[in-house]
PDB file of C-alpha atoms in Angstrom:
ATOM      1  CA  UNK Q 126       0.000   0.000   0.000  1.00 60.00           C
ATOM      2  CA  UNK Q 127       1.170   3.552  -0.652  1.00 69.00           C
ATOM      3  CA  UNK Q 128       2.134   5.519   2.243  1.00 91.00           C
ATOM      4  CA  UNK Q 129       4.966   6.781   4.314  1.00 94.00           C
ATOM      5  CA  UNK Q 130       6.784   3.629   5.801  1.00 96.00           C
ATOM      6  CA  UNK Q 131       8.984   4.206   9.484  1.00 96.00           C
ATOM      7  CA  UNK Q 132      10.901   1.920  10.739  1.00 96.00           C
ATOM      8  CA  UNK Q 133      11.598   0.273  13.619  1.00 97.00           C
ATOM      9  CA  UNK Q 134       8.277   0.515  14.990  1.00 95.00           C
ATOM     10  CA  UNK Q 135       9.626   0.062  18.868  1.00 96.00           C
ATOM     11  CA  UNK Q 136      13.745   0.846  20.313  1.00 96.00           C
ATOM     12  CA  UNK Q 137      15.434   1.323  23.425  1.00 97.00           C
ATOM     13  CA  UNK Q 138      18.875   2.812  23.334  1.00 97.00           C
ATOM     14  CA  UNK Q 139      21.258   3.402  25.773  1.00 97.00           C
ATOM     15  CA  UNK Q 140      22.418   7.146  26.993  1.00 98.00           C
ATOM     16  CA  UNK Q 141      25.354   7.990  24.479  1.00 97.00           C
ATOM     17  CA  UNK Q 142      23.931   5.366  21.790  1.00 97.00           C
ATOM     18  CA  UNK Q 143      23.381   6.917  17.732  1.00 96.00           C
ATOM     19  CA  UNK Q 144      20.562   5.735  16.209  1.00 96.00           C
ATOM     20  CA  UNK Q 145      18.678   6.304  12.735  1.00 98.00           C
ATOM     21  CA  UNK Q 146      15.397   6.457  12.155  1.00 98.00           C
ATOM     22  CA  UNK Q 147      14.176   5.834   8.912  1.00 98.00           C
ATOM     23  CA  UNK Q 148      11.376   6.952   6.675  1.00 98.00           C
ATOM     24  CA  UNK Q 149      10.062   6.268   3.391  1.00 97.00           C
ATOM     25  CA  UNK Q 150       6.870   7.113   1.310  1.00 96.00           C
ATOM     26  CA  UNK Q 151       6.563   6.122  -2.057  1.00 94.00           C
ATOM     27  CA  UNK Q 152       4.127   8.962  -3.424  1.00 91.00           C
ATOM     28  CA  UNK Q 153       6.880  11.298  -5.198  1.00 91.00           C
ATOM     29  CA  UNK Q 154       5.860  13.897  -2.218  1.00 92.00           C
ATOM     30  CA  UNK Q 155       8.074  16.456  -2.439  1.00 91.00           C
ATOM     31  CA  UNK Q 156       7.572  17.442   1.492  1.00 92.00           C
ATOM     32  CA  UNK Q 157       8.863  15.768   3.968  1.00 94.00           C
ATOM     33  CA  UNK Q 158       9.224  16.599   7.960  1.00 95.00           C
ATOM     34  CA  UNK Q 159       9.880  14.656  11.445  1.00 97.00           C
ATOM     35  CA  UNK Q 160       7.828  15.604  14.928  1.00 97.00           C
ATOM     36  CA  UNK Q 161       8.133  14.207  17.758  1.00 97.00           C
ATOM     37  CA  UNK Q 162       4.436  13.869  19.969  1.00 94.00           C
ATOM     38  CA  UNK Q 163       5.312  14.563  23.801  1.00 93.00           C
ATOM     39  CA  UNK Q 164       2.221  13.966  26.527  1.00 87.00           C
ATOM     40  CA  UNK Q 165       0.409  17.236  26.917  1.00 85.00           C
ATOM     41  CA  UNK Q 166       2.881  19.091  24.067  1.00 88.00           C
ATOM     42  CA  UNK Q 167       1.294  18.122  21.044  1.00 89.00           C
ATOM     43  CA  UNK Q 168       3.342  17.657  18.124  1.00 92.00           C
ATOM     44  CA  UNK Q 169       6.480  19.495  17.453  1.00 94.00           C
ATOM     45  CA  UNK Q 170       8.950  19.941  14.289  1.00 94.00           C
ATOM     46  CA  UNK Q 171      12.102  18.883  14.094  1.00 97.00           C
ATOM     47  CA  UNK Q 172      13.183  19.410  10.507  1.00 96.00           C
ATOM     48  CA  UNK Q 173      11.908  18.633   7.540  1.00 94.00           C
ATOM     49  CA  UNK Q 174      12.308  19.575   4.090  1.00 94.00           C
ATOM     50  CA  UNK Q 175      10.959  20.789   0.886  1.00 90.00           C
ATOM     51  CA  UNK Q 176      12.667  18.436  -2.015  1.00 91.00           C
ATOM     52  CA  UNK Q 177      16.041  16.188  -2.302  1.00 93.00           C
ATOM     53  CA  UNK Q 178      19.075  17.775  -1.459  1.00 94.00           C
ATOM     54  CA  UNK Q 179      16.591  20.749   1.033  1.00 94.00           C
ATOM     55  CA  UNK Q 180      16.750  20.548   4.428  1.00 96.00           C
ATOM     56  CA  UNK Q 181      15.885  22.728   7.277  1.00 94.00           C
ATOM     57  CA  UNK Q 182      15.540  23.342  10.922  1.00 94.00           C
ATOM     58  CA  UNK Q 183      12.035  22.953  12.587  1.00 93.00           C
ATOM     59  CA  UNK Q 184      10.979  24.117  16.242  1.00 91.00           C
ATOM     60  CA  UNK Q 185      12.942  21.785  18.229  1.00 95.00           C
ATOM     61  CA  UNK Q 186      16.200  20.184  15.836  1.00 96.00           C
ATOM     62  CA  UNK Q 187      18.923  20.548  18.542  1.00 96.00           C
ATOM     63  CA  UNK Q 188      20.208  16.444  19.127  1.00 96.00           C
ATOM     64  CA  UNK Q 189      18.813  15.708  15.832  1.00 97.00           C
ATOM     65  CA  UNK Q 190      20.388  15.960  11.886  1.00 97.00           C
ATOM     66  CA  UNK Q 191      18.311  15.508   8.700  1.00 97.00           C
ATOM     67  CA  UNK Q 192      19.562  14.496   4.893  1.00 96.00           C
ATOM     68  CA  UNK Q 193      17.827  14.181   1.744  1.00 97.00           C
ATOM     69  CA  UNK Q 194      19.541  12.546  -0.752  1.00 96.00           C
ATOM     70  CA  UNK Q 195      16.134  11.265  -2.645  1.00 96.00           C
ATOM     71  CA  UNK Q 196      12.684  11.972  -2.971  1.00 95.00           C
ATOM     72  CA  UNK Q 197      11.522   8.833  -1.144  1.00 96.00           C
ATOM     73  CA  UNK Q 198      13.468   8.792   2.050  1.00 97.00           C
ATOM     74  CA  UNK Q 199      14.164  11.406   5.005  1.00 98.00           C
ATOM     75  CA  UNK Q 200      16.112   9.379   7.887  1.00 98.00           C
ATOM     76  CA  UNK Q 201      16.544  11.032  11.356  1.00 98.00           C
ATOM     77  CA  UNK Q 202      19.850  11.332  12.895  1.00 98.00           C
ATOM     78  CA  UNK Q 203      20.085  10.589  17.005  1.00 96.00           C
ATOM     79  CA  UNK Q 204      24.089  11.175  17.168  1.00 92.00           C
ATOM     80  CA  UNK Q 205      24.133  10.580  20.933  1.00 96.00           C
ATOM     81  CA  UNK Q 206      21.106   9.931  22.655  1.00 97.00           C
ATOM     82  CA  UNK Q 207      19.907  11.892  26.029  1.00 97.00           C
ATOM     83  CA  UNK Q 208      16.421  10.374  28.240  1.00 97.00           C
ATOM     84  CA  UNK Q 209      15.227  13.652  27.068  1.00 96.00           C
ATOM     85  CA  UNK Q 210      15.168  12.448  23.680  1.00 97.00           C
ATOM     86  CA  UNK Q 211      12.623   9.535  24.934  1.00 97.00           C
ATOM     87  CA  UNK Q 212       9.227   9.870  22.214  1.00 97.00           C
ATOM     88  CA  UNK Q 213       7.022   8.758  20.055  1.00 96.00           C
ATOM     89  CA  UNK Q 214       8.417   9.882  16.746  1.00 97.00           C
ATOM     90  CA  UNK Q 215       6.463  10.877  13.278  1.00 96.00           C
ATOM     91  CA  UNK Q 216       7.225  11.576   9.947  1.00 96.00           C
ATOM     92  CA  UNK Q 217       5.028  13.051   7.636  1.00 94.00           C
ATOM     93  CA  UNK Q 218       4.733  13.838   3.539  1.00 93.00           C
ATOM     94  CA  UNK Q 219       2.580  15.838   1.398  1.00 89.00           C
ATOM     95  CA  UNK Q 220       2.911  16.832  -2.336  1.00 83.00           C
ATOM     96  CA  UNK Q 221       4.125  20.234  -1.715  1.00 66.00           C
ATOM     97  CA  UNK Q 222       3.474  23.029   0.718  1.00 57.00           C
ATOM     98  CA  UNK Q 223       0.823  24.327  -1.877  1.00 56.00           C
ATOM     99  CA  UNK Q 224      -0.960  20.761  -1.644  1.00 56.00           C
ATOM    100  CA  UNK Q 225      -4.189  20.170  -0.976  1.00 60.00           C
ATOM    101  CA  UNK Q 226      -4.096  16.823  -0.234  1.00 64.00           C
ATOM    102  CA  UNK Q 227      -2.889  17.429   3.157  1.00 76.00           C
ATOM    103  CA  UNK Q 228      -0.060  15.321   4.990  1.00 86.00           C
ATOM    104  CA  UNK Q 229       0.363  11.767   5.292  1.00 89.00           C
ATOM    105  CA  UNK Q 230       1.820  10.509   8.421  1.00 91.00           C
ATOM    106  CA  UNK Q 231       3.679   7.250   9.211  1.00 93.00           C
ATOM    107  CA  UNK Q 232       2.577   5.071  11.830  1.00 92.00           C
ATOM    108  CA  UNK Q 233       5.587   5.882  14.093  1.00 94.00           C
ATOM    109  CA  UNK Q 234       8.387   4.989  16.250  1.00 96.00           C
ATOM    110  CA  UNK Q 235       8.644   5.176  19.944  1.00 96.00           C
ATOM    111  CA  UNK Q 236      12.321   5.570  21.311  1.00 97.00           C
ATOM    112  CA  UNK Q 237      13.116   5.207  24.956  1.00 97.00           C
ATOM    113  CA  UNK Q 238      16.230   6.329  25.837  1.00 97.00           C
ATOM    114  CA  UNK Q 239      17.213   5.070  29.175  1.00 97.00           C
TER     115      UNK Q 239
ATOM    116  CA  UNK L  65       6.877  31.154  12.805  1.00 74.00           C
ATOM    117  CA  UNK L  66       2.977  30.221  13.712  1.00 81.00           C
ATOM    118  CA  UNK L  67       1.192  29.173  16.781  1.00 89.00           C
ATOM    119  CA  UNK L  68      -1.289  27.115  17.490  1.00 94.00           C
ATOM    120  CA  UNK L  69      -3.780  27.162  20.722  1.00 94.00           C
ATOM    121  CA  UNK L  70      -6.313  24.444  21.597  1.00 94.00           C
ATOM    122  CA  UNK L  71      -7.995  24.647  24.690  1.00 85.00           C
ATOM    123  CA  UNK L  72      -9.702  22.140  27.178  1.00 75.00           C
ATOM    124  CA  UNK L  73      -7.171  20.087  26.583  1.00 85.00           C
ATOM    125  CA  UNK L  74      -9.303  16.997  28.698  1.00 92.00           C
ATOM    126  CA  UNK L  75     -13.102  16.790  27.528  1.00 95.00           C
ATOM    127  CA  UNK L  76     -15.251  14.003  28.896  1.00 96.00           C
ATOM    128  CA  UNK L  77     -18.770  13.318  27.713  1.00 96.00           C
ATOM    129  CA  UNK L  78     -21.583  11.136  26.848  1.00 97.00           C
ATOM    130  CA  UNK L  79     -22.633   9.415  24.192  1.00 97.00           C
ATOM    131  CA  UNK L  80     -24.885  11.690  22.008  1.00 97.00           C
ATOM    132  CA  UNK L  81     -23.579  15.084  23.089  1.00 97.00           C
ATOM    133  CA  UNK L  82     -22.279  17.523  20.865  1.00 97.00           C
ATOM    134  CA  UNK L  83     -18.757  18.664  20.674  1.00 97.00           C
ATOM    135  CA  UNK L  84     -17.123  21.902  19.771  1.00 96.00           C
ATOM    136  CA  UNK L  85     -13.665  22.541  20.249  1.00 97.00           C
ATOM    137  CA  UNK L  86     -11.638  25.549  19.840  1.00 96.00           C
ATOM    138  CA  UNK L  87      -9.084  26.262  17.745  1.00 97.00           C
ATOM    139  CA  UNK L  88      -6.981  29.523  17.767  1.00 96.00           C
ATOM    140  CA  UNK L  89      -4.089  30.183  15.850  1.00 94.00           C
ATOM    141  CA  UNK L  90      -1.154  33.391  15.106  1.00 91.00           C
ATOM    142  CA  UNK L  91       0.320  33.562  11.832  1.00 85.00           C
ATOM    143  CA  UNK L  92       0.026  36.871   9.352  1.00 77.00           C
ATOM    144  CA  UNK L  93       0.369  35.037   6.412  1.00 80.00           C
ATOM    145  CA  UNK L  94      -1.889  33.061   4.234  1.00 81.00           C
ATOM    146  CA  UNK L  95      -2.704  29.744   6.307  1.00 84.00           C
ATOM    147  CA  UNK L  96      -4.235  26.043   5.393  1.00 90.00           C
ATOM    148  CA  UNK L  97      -5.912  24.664   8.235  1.00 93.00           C
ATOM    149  CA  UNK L  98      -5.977  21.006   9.332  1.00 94.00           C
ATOM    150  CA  UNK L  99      -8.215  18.837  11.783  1.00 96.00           C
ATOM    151  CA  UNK L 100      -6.732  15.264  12.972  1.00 95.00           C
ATOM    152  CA  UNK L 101      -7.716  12.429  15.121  1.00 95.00           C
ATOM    153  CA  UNK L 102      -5.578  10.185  16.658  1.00 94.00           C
ATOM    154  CA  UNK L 103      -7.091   6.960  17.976  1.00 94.00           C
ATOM    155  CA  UNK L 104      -5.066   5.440  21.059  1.00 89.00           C
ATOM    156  CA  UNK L 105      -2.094   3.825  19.628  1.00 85.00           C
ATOM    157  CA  UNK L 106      -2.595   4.568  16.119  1.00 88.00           C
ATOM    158  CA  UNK L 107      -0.885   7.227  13.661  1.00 86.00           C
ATOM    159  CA  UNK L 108      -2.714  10.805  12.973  1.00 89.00           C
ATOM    160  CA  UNK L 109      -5.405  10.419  10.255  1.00 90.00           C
ATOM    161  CA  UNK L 110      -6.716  13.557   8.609  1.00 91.00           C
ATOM    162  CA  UNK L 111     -10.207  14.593   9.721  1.00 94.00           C
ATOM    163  CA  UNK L 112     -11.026  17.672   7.565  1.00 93.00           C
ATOM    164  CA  UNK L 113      -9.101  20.643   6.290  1.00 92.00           C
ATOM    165  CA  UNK L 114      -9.781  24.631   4.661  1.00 92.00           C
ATOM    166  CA  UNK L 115      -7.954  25.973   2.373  1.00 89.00           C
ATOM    167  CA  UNK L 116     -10.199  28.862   0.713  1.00 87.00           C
ATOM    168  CA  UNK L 117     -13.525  29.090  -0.200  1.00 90.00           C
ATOM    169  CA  UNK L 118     -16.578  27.930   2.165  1.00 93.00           C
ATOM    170  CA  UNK L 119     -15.268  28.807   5.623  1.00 94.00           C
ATOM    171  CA  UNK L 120     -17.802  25.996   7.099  1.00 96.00           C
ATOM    172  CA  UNK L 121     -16.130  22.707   6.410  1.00 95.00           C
ATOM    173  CA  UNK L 122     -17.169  19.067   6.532  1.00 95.00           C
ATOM    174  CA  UNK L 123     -15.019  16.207   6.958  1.00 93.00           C
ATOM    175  CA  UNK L 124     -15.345  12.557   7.888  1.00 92.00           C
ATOM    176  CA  UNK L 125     -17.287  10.842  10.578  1.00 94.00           C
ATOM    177  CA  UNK L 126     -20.276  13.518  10.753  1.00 96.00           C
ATOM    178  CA  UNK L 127     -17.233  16.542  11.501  1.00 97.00           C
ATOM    179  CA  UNK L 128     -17.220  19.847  10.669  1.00 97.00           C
ATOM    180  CA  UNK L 129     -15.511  22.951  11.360  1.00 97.00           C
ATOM    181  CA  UNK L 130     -15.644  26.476  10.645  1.00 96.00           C
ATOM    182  CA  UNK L 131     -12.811  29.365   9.963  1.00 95.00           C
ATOM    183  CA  UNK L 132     -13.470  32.746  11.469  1.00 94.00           C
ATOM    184  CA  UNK L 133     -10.320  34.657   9.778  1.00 91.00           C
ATOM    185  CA  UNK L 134     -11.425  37.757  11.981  1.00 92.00           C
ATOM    186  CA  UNK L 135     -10.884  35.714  14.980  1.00 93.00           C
ATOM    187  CA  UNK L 136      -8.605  33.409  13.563  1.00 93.00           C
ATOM    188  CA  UNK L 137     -10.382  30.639  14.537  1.00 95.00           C
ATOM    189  CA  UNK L 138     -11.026  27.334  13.206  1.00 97.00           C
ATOM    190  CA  UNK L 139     -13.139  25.016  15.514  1.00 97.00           C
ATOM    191  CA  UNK L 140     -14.182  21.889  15.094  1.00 97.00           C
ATOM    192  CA  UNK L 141     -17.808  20.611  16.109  1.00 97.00           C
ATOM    193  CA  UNK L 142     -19.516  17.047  16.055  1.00 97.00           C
ATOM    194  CA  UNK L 143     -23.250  17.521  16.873  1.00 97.00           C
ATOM    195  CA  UNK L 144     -23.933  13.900  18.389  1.00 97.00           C
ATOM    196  CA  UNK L 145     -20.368  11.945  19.227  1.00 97.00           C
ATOM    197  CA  UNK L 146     -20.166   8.087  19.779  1.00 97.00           C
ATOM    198  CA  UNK L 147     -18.281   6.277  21.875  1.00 96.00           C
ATOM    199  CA  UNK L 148     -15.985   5.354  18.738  1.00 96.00           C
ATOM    200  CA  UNK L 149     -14.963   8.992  18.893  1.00 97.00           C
ATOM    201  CA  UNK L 150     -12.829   8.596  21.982  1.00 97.00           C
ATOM    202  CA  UNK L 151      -9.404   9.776  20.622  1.00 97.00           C
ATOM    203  CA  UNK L 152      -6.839  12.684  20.846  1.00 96.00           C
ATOM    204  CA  UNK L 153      -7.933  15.989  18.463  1.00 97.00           C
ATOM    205  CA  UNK L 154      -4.845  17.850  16.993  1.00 95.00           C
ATOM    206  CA  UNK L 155      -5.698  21.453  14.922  1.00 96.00           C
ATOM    207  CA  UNK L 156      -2.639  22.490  12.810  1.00 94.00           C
ATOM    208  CA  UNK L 157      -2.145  25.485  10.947  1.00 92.00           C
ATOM    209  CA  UNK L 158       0.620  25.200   8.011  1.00 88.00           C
ATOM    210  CA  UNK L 159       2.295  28.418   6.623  1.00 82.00           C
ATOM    211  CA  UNK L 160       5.504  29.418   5.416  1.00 76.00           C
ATOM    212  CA  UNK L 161       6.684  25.816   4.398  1.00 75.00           C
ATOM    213  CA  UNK L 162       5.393  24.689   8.181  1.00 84.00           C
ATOM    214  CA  UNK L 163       3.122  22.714   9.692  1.00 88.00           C
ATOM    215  CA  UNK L 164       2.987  23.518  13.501  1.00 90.00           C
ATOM    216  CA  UNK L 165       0.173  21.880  15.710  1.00 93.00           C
ATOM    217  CA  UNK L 166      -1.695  22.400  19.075  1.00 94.00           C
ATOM    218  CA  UNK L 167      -1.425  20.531  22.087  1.00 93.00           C
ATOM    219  CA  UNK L 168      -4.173  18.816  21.389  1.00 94.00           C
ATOM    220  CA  UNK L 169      -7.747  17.557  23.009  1.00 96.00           C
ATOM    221  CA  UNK L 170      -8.115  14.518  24.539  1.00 95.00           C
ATOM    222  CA  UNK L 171     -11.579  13.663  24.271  1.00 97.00           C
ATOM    223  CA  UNK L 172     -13.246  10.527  25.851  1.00 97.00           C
ATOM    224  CA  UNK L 173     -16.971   9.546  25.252  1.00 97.00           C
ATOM    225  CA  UNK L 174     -18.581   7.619  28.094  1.00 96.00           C
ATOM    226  CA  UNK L 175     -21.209   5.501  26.307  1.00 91.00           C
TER     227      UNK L 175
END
């Protein structure tokens, strides 16, 4: 089925520990971002970016890096892991930022960081 | 960058009563304005949007919301929930290449 694919669904990683999370979508969507969904914070950017090779900061990037190198797939960077860093973690495409179709949203990964 | 403001963050009700919540956002730009639903333990599914035109909008599931640009509002009403809608309601307001959300309603219908 088409949609935006994360994976792994479920990790725990150690304090200090780099991790990758990955994303895919197979709908040529040029837009692509990462939140993270706290309790009681909603959900918050942390990059995203507007076509291959276009990345930028969102609300809340610091511990996190971003690359493009395709259309299809937007992986998120943990280069050393803090318990602050402990989530539920989204990504999310749409056709552009004129679309009207809206985003699509993966089905997420939670990350406990102990 | 935009903000987003939902309020009553914890909403309990029965089965049957109608639901409105609010919606308020800050940006000076042109906006699109989203409704999702998040079902415990599941992903965020699109419940309605505006974009332009009619400011009264209907979306899935008997929803519908309306955008008051003077008030910059865009709230989100059900007139008779079900227990089925017991989920988490996110508004989110995308401008200038973002989409930022609210913190969300929790909403939980007592059949």
């Amino acid at each position: 089925n088409a949609g935006v694919t994360q994976t792994p669904k479920f990790q725990v990683l150690k304090t200090g520990q780099s991790m990758t999370l990955q994303c895919a979508q197979d709908m040529n969507h040029e837009y692509m971002s990462w939140y993270r969904q706290d309790p009681g914070m909603g959900l918050r950017l942390i990059h995203y970016s507007v076509g291959a090779g276009i990345t930028d900061q969102g609300e809340v990037p610091n511990g996190y890096n971003v690359s493009r190198s395709t259309t299809e797939d937007f992986p998120l960077r943990l280069l050393s892991a803090a318990p602050s860093q402990t989530s539920v973690y989204f990504c999310a495409s749409s056709s552009g930022v004129s679309s009207n179709y809206g985003y699509t949203f993966g089905s997420g990964t939670r990350l406990t960081v102990v | 960058a935009q903000s987003v403001s939902q309020h009553n963050h914890h909403v309990i009700l029965s089965e049957a009563a109608s639901l409105e919540l609010g919606c308020n956002y800050s940006y000076g730009g042109t906006v699109n304005l989203f409704w999702y639903v998040q079902y415990p333990g599941q992903h965020l599914q699109l419940l309605l949007k505006y974009f332009s035109g009619d400011p009264l909008v209907k979306g899935i599931k008997g929803f519908e919301a309306e955008f008051i640009k003077s008030k910059f509002s865009f709230n989100l009403r059900k007139p008779s929930v079900q227990w089925s809608d017991t989920a988490e309601y996110f508004c989110a307001v995308r401008g200038n290449n973002r989409l930022a959300f609210g913190k969300g309603n929790q909403v939980v219908v007592i059949p």
